[in-house]
C-alpha positions as semicolon CSV with decimal commas, in nm:
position;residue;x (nm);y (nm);z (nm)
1;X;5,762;15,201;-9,176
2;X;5,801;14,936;-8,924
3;X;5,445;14,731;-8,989
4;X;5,443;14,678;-8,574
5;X;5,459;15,058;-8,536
6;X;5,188;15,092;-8,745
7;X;4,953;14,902;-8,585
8;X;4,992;15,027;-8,258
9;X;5,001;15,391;-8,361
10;X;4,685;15,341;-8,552
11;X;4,494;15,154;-8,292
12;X;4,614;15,426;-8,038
13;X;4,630;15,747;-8,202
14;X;4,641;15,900;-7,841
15;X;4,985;15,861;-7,856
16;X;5,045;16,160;-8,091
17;X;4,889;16,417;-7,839
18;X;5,098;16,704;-7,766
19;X;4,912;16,803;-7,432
20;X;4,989;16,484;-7,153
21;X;5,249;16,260;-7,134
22;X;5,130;15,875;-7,351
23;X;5,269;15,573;-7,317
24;X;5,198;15,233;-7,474
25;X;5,371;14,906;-7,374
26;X;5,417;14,603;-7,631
27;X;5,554;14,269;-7,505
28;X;5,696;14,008;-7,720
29;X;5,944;14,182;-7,899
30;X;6,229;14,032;-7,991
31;X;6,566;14,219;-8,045
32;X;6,549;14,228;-8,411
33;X;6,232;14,441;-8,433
34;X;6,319;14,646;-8,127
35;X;6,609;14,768;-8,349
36;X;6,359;14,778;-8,657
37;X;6,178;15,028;-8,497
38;X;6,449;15,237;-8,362
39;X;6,516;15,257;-8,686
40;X;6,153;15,390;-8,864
41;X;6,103;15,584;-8,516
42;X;6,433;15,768;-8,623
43;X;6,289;15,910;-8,930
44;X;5,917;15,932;-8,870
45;X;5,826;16,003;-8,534
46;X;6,143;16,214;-8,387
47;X;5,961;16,283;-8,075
48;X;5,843;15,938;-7,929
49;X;6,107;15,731;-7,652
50;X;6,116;15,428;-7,636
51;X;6,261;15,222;-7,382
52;X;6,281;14,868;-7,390
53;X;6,332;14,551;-7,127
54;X;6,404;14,206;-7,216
55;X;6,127;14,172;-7,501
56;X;5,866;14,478;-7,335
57;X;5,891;14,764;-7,527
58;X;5,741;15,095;-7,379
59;X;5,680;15,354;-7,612
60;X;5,630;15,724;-7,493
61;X;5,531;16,014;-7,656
62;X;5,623;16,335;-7,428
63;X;5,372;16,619;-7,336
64;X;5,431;16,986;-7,364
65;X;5,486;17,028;-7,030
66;X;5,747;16,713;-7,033
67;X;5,972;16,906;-7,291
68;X;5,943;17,218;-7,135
69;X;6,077;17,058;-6,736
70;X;6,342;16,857;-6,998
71;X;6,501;17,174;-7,115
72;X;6,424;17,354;-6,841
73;X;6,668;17,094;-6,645
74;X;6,912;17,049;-6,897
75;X;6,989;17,426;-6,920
76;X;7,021;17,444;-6,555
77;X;7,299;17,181;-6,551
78;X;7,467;17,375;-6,846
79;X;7,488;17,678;-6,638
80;X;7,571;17,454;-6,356
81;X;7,894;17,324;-6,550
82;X;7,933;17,632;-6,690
83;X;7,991;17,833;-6,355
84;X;8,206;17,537;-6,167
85;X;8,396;17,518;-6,520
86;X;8,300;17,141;-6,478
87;X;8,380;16,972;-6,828
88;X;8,074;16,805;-6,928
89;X;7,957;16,638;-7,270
90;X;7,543;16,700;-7,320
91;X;7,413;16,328;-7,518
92;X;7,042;16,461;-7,469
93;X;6,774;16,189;-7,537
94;X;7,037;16,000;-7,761
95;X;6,932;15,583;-7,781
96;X;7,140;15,341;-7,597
97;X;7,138;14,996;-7,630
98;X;7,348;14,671;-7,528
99;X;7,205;14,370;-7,692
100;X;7,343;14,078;-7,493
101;X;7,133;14,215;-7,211
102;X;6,873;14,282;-7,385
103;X;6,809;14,665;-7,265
104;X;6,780;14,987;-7,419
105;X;6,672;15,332;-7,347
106;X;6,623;15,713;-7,470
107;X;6,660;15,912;-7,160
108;X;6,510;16,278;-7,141
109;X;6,857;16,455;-7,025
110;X;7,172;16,286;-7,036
111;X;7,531;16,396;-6,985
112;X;7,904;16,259;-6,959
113;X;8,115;16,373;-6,696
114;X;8,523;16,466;-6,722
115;X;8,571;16,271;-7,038
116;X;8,332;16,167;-7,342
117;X;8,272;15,816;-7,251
118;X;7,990;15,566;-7,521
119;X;7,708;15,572;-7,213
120;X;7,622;15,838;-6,976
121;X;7,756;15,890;-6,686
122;X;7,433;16,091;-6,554
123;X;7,042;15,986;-6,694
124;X;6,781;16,197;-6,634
125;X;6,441;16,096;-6,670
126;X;6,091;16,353;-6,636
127;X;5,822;16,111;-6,485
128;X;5,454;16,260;-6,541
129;X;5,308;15,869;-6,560
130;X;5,367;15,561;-6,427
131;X;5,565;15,356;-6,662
132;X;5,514;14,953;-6,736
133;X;5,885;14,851;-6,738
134;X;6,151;14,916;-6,431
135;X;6,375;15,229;-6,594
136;X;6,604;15,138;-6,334
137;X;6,613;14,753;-6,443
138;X;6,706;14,901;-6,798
139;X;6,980;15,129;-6,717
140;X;7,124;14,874;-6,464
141;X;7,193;14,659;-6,763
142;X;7,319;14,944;-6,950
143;X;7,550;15,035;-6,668
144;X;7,489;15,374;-6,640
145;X;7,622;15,492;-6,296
146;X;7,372;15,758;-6,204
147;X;6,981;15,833;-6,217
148;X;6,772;16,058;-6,159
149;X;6,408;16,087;-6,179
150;X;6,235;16,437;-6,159
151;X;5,921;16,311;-5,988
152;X;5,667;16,557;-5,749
153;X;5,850;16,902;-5,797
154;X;6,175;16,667;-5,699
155;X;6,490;16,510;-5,779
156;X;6,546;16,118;-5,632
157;X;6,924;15,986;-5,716
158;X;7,022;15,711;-5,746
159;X;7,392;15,532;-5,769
160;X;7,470;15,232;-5,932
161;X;7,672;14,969;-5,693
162;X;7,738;14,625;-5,736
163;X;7,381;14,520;-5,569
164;X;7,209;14,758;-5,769
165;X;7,069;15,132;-5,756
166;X;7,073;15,287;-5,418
167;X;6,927;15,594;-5,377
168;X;7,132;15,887;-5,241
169;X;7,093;16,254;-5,140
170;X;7,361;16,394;-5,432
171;X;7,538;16,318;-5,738
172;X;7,826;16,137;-5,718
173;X;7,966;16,343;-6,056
174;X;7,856;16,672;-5,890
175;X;7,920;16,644;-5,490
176;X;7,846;17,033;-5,452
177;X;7,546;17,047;-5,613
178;X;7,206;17,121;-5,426
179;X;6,960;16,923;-5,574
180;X;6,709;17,119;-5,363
181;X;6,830;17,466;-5,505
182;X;6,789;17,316;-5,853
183;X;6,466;17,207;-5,809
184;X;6,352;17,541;-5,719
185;X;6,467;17,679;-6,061
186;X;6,358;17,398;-6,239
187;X;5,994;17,461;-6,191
188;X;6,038;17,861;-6,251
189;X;5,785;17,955;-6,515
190;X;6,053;18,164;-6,700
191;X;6,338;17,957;-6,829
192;X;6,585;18,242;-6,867
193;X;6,464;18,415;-6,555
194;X;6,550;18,059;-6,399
195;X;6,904;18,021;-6,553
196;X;6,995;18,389;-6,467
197;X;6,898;18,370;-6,105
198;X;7,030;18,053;-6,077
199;X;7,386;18,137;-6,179
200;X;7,357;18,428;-5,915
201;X;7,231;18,203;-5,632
202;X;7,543;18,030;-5,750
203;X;7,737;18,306;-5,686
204;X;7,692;18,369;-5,374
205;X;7,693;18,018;-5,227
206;X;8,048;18,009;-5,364
């Protein structure tokens, strides 16, 4: 076990709750134990994402009701490809990194569009707290084209252009999607009540 981790899990024990989102930010970390404890987190503590920017590392372990909007979203967007027959590769809350700029991430949701490609096309991330590091300064330097934050019963998008993230009204993967219709479903209290009406609603807009 990574002695950093440790230390901060020990002096913040917080961050194992299972009932509200937790975060804890460390600065001064260089590269070399930012991939140290990627690799302890791996086998220890499963559920905690980190994200990290240019030596701040923000550590976050996710509430219930995090995991539940998570899945909730990501099954939506499954039935989503499913109906349009829109070939899509699911990467989840897999960890990307690039070193030489110094920026990683775990996103809550993430998915490939068309082709399987080594980043995401599409990040998704559930905000419940205010984080200590820019989440769109990290996946800038990742390069990932598209964000989106689930934020106040809501979905805010964002592209990636050459000045940086400008936020937009749809996906540019999914054009035809209504982010406003998803939303709805997303915050049904039945997941498979959501997916089922969703794939009628669908239906008929089709």
């Amino acid at each position: 076990m990574n002695p950093l981790l440790i230390e901060k899990l020990n002096a913040h024990p917080e961050l194992l709750s299972d009932q509200t989102d937790q975060q804890y930010t460390i600065t001064g970390v260089s590269w070399q134990a930012y991939e140290a404890l990627l690799s302890d987190l791996g086998d220890d503590f499963p559920g905690l994402r980190v994200h990290y920017l240019d030596g701040t590392l923000e550590i976050t372990m996710p509430g219930r009701r995090h995991e539940v909007l998570k899945d909730n979203i990501a099954g939506l967007l499954r039935a989503y490809f499913e109906e349009t027959r829109t070939r899509f590769y699911g990467l989840g809350s897999t960890t990307f990194t690039v070193e030489a700029k110094r920026r990683g991430a775990e996103p809550d949701v993430s998915f490939c569009i068309g082709t399987n490609k080594e980043l995401p096309d599409i990040a998704i991330e559930v905000v419940h707290t205010s984080g200590s590091i820019n989440k769109l300064d990290v996946y800038q330097g990742l390069s990932v084209a598209e964000v989106w934050f689930w934020q106040g019963q809501q979905f805010r998008v964002y592209h990636l252009l050459e000045e940086g993230y400008k936020r937009c009204d749809r996906s540019q993967f999914l054009p035809d999607l209504d982010l406003t219709l998803l939303a709805t479903y997303v915050q049904y209290p039945e997941p498979l009540d959501a997916v089922v009406e969703f794939r009628q609603a669908l239906g008929e807009t089709r």
